[in-house]
Structure formats: structure tokens, C-alpha cells
Amino acid sequence: MQNLKKNKDYLKVIWQKHTSINKEHFNVLKKLDKLELNKIGNIELLEDYHILAEALNKLLGVSHMVEGFTLTSEEKIRSLIFDAVKKMGREKEYNQLIADLTASTFPSFIGEAHNAIVLAAVEYTKHGKKIAKLLKQLEKKYYWLNNGYSCTHYLDADYFMHEINELVKKGITKEMENYAKNYRKILYENKKRKQQLFKELKLSDELIQLLEISDFMAKLQDNRKHVTTITLSYIDNFLAEISKRYNLKHELVRYLIQAEVTEFNLNNLTDQMLEERRAKSIFFYTYESQKEKEPEKRGIVFTGRKAEQMITQLMDEDHGEIHELKGNCASPGKVTAIVKVCRGANEIAKVQRGDILVACMTQPEFVPAMKKAAAIITDEGGLTCHAAIVSRELGIPCLIGTRKATKVLKDGMKVEVDADNGVVRILR
């Protein structure tokens, strides 16, 4: 905020810096595209892995201002909006107005991908099997779409054909088709709607500025997630090759931290050691500045009983008998359905169409389950979080920041998600 007061173009400066780093990052990826990992030596393999990891670290560096802004400003934004709405006697519209005032005016990568699949489905209904070229284009452009931090998935033409068939089976409405065709125009309308509400609600200059910064942060966060999700494919390819060279299971090598990926460590690791880490572990990351501007990165991983004790100390809480949870509305609406709690990507398969997806937070690999869900509830998250953005794109109710939904709610529970009023009611 202080930098913006000094320089009204500060956000443009940040975006230019981020875009420049983005360009450097994709140049690294292009160079790696030319490599055949199975034909290079161990030293080069590990060196190139670290080049990639450091490129990603650099990309993430600038955009970490997103968390700084969100954590310190979100409650203030909500409070100022509530005060403005109350003055106008429109308290009953609060959650809908929050959604309108914080709706993104920039296209999200998930929104772009979803709309591309919808339009491909429209083509399929018109031309039948004559969409092979279109399927290959979707594969080339979005093969990385469901990647996550725990695993990656290469989405081929068959995957996109399956998605198209699901849409056709469900029925493609004219409204869906028009939304997909006019996506960017609708986002522009969001912007106009915001400007209109600024005047209608007589918002203060401070709140207007905060909302404009929030919109920028949503754009920055989405771009960061977009590039990170692509990069995860490259990282996982390296880890797959490393696992072969050092006789370790690929799915376990994913539990290494970057500093551990050295010739010495890899030669002394076993699957059993990593299996313990996968079963239960906690990671502490600190900086110890030994040289000015060159902090030495240090990470400690605890496993087994020690990890269990520390997790219990940090997380244990007696919730007693709870009949409702409160959270923040990310996307309005009201739904009653069955709960499915997903604590990781390995659990999303249990979500059936019409279920309520409950998670600590959502990641790109959760999207297939999110598309099936009737509503989404998360422990964490803010106005620009993944769950908020995707739920708005899908037009389903979403409640974020409940703090304890994954601890209180259980699979099979019937609940009412009243996002309009920020409440989850446990029915049975």
C-alpha cells in the first residue's frame, strides 16, 4: 500500500517484473525440452534439475506478495464492504455483493481450459467424430491441467474425449455455450458491474483501492499457479529419471526437498526411509543469514513418532459436539447434499456427482472432483484462492476459511451449505 501511494503505477511495475521472470522461466523450459533425460549423465541430470527448481523459486519469489496482501487485507476488505452495505440498508445482499465486488476481471487458466472443452463438446455435437485435430490441440495446450504437488497427470486426447462425452451426457445448455464463447466479454462486464457498485454503494477511496489491488493479486496468483502447474510436469520427469538411476520408487522421491537432491544423499537413501516420510512427516523451513543477502536455506524433516507428537501439539483441538460451521462466502448459493472429505489428491476419486467436496484447500489436481461437486467447503483460503476462483467459474456455492471443516465433517454426513449466509449446517 505504501509503495502504491508513492507510485500509482506500482502494480504495473510488479506485473512487468513478473512477466519478465515468466519469460526467463519459459526459456529454461524450452532448453529442457531439447534434453533426453535418459541419455545424460548423473551430474548433468542433477545440475539441470536444480536449474529448473531455482527457476521456479525465482518465479514464485515476486508473487509471494499475494499471500502478504491476502493475509493482512482480506478481513479489512470484508469489514469495509459490510459497513458500506449496512449504510445503504442492503445487509441481506452482503454475500452476493462480496462475490460481485471480488469477482475476477481477468481470465483464469482453469476458466479458459473449461471453456475450451465446452466449445469442443459443442463441435462434437455438430460434427461427431470429426474432432480428432481439436482433441490433439487440447492435449498439446492443456496436458498439464490436473497436475498437483503430490503427483502429475499427462492428459491425452482420450482424456479430453472423456470430458466431452461427460458434458454431452450431462447436456450442454445454450447458457453454457454462450458463457464459453463470451468468457472474456463477461469478465469485462464484471469490471463494469464493479464500477457501478463502487458508485451505488458510495465506497471509500481506500476500499476501492483495496478491491483493485485484490483483483490484481488474483491475476498474479492465477498466473503463478498456471506456470507452476506446467512446470510440475518437468520436475516430475526429472524425479522419475532420478528414481531409476538411484533405485528408488518414483512416488517416494517426490517427498524429497530440493536440498536433498544430491549425489551423496541419493546414494544413501532407501525406499523405507522415504516411506516413513510419506506415512507421517512434518517439515520446518528456516533461513539463517550467514552472508548478507545470501541466506543459507535450511530444512528439517521429522518423521515417525517425533512427527506425530509435533503434529498433535500443533493441530490437536477438542471440537466437542458441533452442529454448524461458519466460514466466508466465496461463491453464493445454497445446497443440501452428502459430504466427501478429501485430504489429498489420492482421495478425490470418491467424490460423486452431486456430493459436497470438503478439503483443507483445493489444488489443480482437485478440479475433476470440483466439477462433479454440488458445493465446496475448505478450511483455509481467501477471496483469491483456488477454490474461490474455480467455484465461481463453475457457478457452485463455496464456503472458505471454516478452519475446521475437515476435522468436524465426515464422509457420508448430510449437510446444508448456505454460502449466502456463510454457514454449514450438519443435518445428520
Short mmCIF file of C-alpha atoms in Angstrom, two decimals, residues 57-269:
data_model
loop_
_atom_site.label_atom_id
_atom_site.label_comp_id
_atom_site.label_asym_id
_atom_site.label_seq_id
_atom_site.Cartn_x
_atom_site.Cartn_y
_atom_site.Cartn_z
CA ASN A 57 11.83 -20.50 -6.95
CA LYS A 58 12.64 -17.22 -8.71
CA LEU A 59 9.21 -17.14 -10.34
CA LEU A 60 7.49 -17.73 -7.00
CA GLY A 61 9.58 -15.07 -5.26
CA VAL A 62 7.92 -11.97 -6.72
CA SER A 63 4.40 -13.35 -6.47
CA HIS A 64 4.63 -14.16 -2.75
CA MET A 65 3.36 -10.63 -2.19
CA VAL A 66 -0.06 -12.23 -2.88
CA GLU A 67 -0.01 -14.01 0.49
CA GLY A 68 1.25 -10.89 2.26
CA PHE A 69 -1.65 -8.85 0.89
CA THR A 70 -4.33 -11.51 1.37
CA LEU A 71 -3.40 -12.36 4.96
CA THR A 72 -3.31 -8.72 6.05
CA SER A 73 -6.11 -7.16 4.00
CA GLU A 74 -8.93 -9.65 3.49
CA GLU A 75 -10.69 -9.10 6.82
CA LYS A 76 -10.39 -5.36 6.33
CA ILE A 77 -11.97 -5.61 2.86
CA ARG A 78 -14.87 -7.68 4.19
CA SER A 79 -15.37 -5.30 7.13
CA LEU A 80 -15.33 -2.17 4.95
CA ILE A 81 -17.76 -3.74 2.47
CA PHE A 82 -20.09 -4.71 5.32
CA ASP A 83 -20.02 -1.16 6.71
CA ALA A 84 -20.77 0.29 3.26
CA VAL A 85 -23.58 -2.21 2.63
CA LYS A 86 -25.08 -1.54 6.08
CA LYS A 87 -25.15 2.21 5.47
CA MET A 88 -27.16 1.57 2.30
CA GLY A 89 -29.56 -0.79 4.12
CA ARG A 90 -28.55 -3.75 1.94
CA GLU A 91 -27.19 -6.16 4.59
CA LYS A 92 -29.23 -9.05 3.18
CA GLU A 93 -27.27 -8.74 -0.08
CA TYR A 94 -23.88 -8.75 1.67
CA ASN A 95 -22.57 -12.12 0.44
CA GLN A 96 -23.80 -11.57 -3.13
CA LEU A 97 -22.24 -8.10 -3.14
CA ILE A 98 -18.97 -9.54 -1.78
CA ALA A 99 -19.00 -12.01 -4.68
CA ASP A 100 -19.72 -9.25 -7.22
CA LEU A 101 -17.12 -6.85 -5.81
CA THR A 102 -14.40 -9.51 -5.70
CA ALA A 103 -15.29 -11.30 -8.97
CA SER A 104 -12.23 -11.59 -11.21
CA THR A 105 -11.99 -9.32 -14.22
CA PHE A 106 -9.13 -11.39 -15.66
CA PRO A 107 -9.42 -14.80 -17.38
CA SER A 108 -8.19 -17.71 -15.22
CA PHE A 109 -6.32 -20.60 -16.82
CA ILE A 110 -8.87 -23.05 -15.43
CA GLY A 111 -11.71 -20.97 -16.85
CA GLU A 112 -10.01 -20.82 -20.26
CA ALA A 113 -9.45 -24.59 -20.26
CA HIS A 114 -13.00 -25.42 -19.13
CA ASN A 115 -14.49 -23.18 -21.81
CA ALA A 116 -12.23 -24.71 -24.48
CA ILE A 117 -13.58 -28.16 -23.53
CA VAL A 118 -17.19 -26.89 -23.59
CA LEU A 119 -16.70 -25.45 -27.08
CA ALA A 120 -15.07 -28.71 -28.21
CA ALA A 121 -18.15 -30.54 -26.90
CA VAL A 122 -20.37 -28.18 -28.91
CA GLU A 123 -18.32 -29.04 -32.01
CA TYR A 124 -18.68 -32.74 -31.23
CA THR A 125 -22.48 -32.49 -31.09
CA LYS A 126 -22.40 -30.84 -34.52
CA HIS A 127 -19.72 -32.84 -36.32
CA GLY A 128 -19.48 -36.14 -34.43
CA LYS A 129 -16.11 -37.85 -34.69
CA LYS A 130 -14.54 -35.14 -36.84
CA ILE A 131 -12.76 -33.52 -33.91
CA ALA A 132 -9.51 -35.52 -33.79
CA LYS A 133 -7.47 -32.41 -34.62
CA LEU A 134 -9.26 -30.43 -31.92
CA LEU A 135 -8.56 -33.16 -29.34
CA LYS A 136 -4.85 -33.08 -30.19
CA GLN A 137 -4.86 -29.29 -29.78
CA LEU A 138 -6.42 -29.65 -26.34
CA GLU A 139 -3.81 -32.26 -25.39
CA LYS A 140 -0.93 -30.04 -26.53
CA LYS A 141 -2.27 -26.96 -24.78
CA TYR A 142 -3.62 -28.49 -21.55
CA TYR A 143 -1.86 -31.84 -20.94
CA TRP A 144 -0.68 -30.47 -17.58
CA LEU A 145 -4.06 -29.19 -16.36
CA ASN A 146 -4.61 -31.68 -13.49
CA ASN A 147 -1.05 -31.61 -12.15
CA GLY A 148 -0.60 -31.21 -8.42
CA TYR A 149 2.20 -31.03 -5.88
CA SER A 150 1.81 -34.67 -4.90
CA CYS A 151 1.71 -36.11 -8.44
CA THR A 152 1.33 -35.21 -12.10
CA HIS A 153 -1.00 -36.48 -14.80
CA TYR A 154 -0.43 -36.32 -18.55
CA LEU A 155 -3.84 -35.62 -20.10
CA ASP A 156 -4.04 -37.08 -23.61
CA ALA A 157 -6.68 -36.82 -26.34
CA ASP A 158 -8.62 -39.72 -24.78
CA TYR A 159 -8.96 -37.78 -21.53
CA PHE A 160 -10.42 -34.78 -23.31
CA MET A 161 -12.76 -37.04 -25.30
CA HIS A 162 -13.98 -38.47 -21.99
CA GLU A 163 -14.58 -34.96 -20.64
CA ILE A 164 -16.50 -34.06 -23.80
CA ASN A 165 -18.64 -37.20 -23.51
CA GLU A 166 -19.42 -36.35 -19.88
CA LEU A 167 -20.54 -32.86 -20.88
CA VAL A 168 -22.69 -34.18 -23.72
CA LYS A 169 -24.24 -36.77 -21.39
CA LYS A 170 -24.99 -34.07 -18.83
CA GLY A 171 -26.36 -31.78 -21.53
CA ILE A 172 -24.79 -28.62 -22.91
CA THR A 173 -27.17 -25.73 -22.37
CA LYS A 174 -27.24 -22.64 -24.54
CA GLU A 175 -26.22 -20.71 -21.44
CA MET A 176 -23.04 -22.83 -21.07
CA GLU A 177 -22.21 -22.38 -24.75
CA ASN A 178 -22.74 -18.62 -24.63
CA TYR A 179 -20.64 -18.31 -21.47
CA ALA A 180 -17.76 -20.22 -23.07
CA LYS A 181 -17.96 -18.17 -26.28
CA ASN A 182 -18.22 -14.84 -24.47
CA TYR A 183 -15.98 -15.57 -21.48
CA ARG A 184 -13.72 -12.53 -21.86
CA LYS A 185 -16.66 -10.28 -22.61
CA ILE A 186 -18.37 -11.49 -19.41
CA LEU A 187 -15.22 -10.69 -17.43
CA TYR A 188 -15.33 -7.18 -18.91
CA GLU A 189 -18.96 -6.96 -17.76
CA ASN A 190 -17.75 -7.97 -14.27
CA LYS A 191 -15.47 -4.95 -14.37
CA LYS A 192 -18.30 -2.64 -15.41
CA ARG A 193 -20.53 -4.12 -12.69
CA LYS A 194 -17.82 -3.38 -10.12
CA GLN A 195 -17.52 0.22 -11.27
CA GLN A 196 -21.29 0.56 -10.99
CA LEU A 197 -21.29 -0.88 -7.45
CA PHE A 198 -18.48 1.46 -6.40
CA LYS A 199 -20.86 4.35 -7.12
CA GLU A 200 -24.08 2.69 -5.89
CA LEU A 201 -22.58 1.76 -2.53
CA LYS A 202 -20.59 5.01 -2.26
CA LEU A 203 -17.43 3.08 -1.45
CA SER A 204 -14.49 4.94 0.06
CA ASP A 205 -11.33 5.56 -1.97
CA GLU A 206 -9.49 3.25 0.44
CA LEU A 207 -11.86 0.33 -0.20
CA ILE A 208 -11.88 0.88 -3.97
CA GLN A 209 -8.08 0.78 -3.96
CA LEU A 210 -8.06 -2.39 -1.85
CA LEU A 211 -10.52 -4.07 -4.24
CA GLU A 212 -8.43 -3.08 -7.26
CA ILE A 213 -5.29 -4.46 -5.60
CA SER A 214 -7.20 -7.66 -4.73
CA ASP A 215 -8.18 -8.06 -8.38
CA PHE A 216 -4.55 -7.62 -9.42
CA MET A 217 -3.44 -10.18 -6.82
CA ALA A 218 -5.96 -12.67 -8.21
CA LYS A 219 -4.42 -12.20 -11.66
CA LEU A 220 -0.88 -12.58 -10.30
CA GLN A 221 -1.82 -15.65 -8.26
CA ASP A 222 -3.55 -17.31 -11.20
CA ASN A 223 -0.59 -16.73 -13.49
CA ARG A 224 1.75 -18.12 -10.84
CA LYS A 225 -0.42 -21.23 -10.48
CA HIS A 226 -0.63 -21.59 -14.27
CA VAL A 227 3.15 -21.58 -14.78
CA THR A 228 3.80 -23.70 -11.67
CA THR A 229 1.32 -26.35 -12.81
CA ILE A 230 3.07 -26.61 -16.19
CA THR A 231 6.48 -26.77 -14.51
CA LEU A 232 5.43 -29.65 -12.26
CA SER A 233 5.42 -31.91 -15.34
CA TYR A 234 9.08 -31.09 -15.96
CA ILE A 235 10.03 -31.55 -12.30
CA ASP A 236 8.26 -34.90 -12.13
CA ASN A 237 10.03 -36.08 -15.30
CA PHE A 238 13.34 -35.36 -13.59
CA LEU A 239 12.23 -37.16 -10.43
CA ALA A 240 11.15 -40.19 -12.49
CA GLU A 241 14.61 -40.40 -14.08
CA ILE A 242 16.36 -39.81 -10.73
CA SER A 243 14.33 -42.62 -9.14
CA LYS A 244 15.51 -45.04 -11.86
CA ARG A 245 19.17 -44.05 -11.51
CA TYR A 246 19.25 -44.36 -7.74
CA ASN A 247 16.95 -47.37 -7.37
CA LEU A 248 14.18 -45.52 -5.52
CA LYS A 249 10.43 -45.54 -6.10
CA HIS A 250 9.24 -42.59 -8.17
CA GLU A 251 6.25 -41.88 -5.90
CA LEU A 252 8.61 -41.72 -2.89
CA VAL A 253 11.25 -39.50 -4.49
CA ARG A 254 8.53 -36.83 -4.65
CA TYR A 255 8.91 -36.48 -0.87
CA LEU A 256 12.46 -35.14 -1.13
CA ILE A 257 13.11 -31.45 -0.59
CA GLN A 258 15.27 -29.70 -3.18
CA ALA A 259 18.39 -29.51 -0.98
CA GLU A 260 18.34 -33.31 -0.58
CA VAL A 261 18.66 -33.97 -4.31
CA THR A 262 22.42 -34.56 -4.33
CA GLU A 263 24.58 -37.48 -5.43
CA PHE A 264 25.60 -38.21 -1.83
CA ASN A 265 22.07 -38.14 -0.37
CA LEU A 266 20.53 -40.15 -3.19
CA ASN A 267 23.13 -42.88 -2.81
CA ASN A 268 22.35 -43.14 0.90
CA LEU A 269 18.56 -43.02 0.78
#
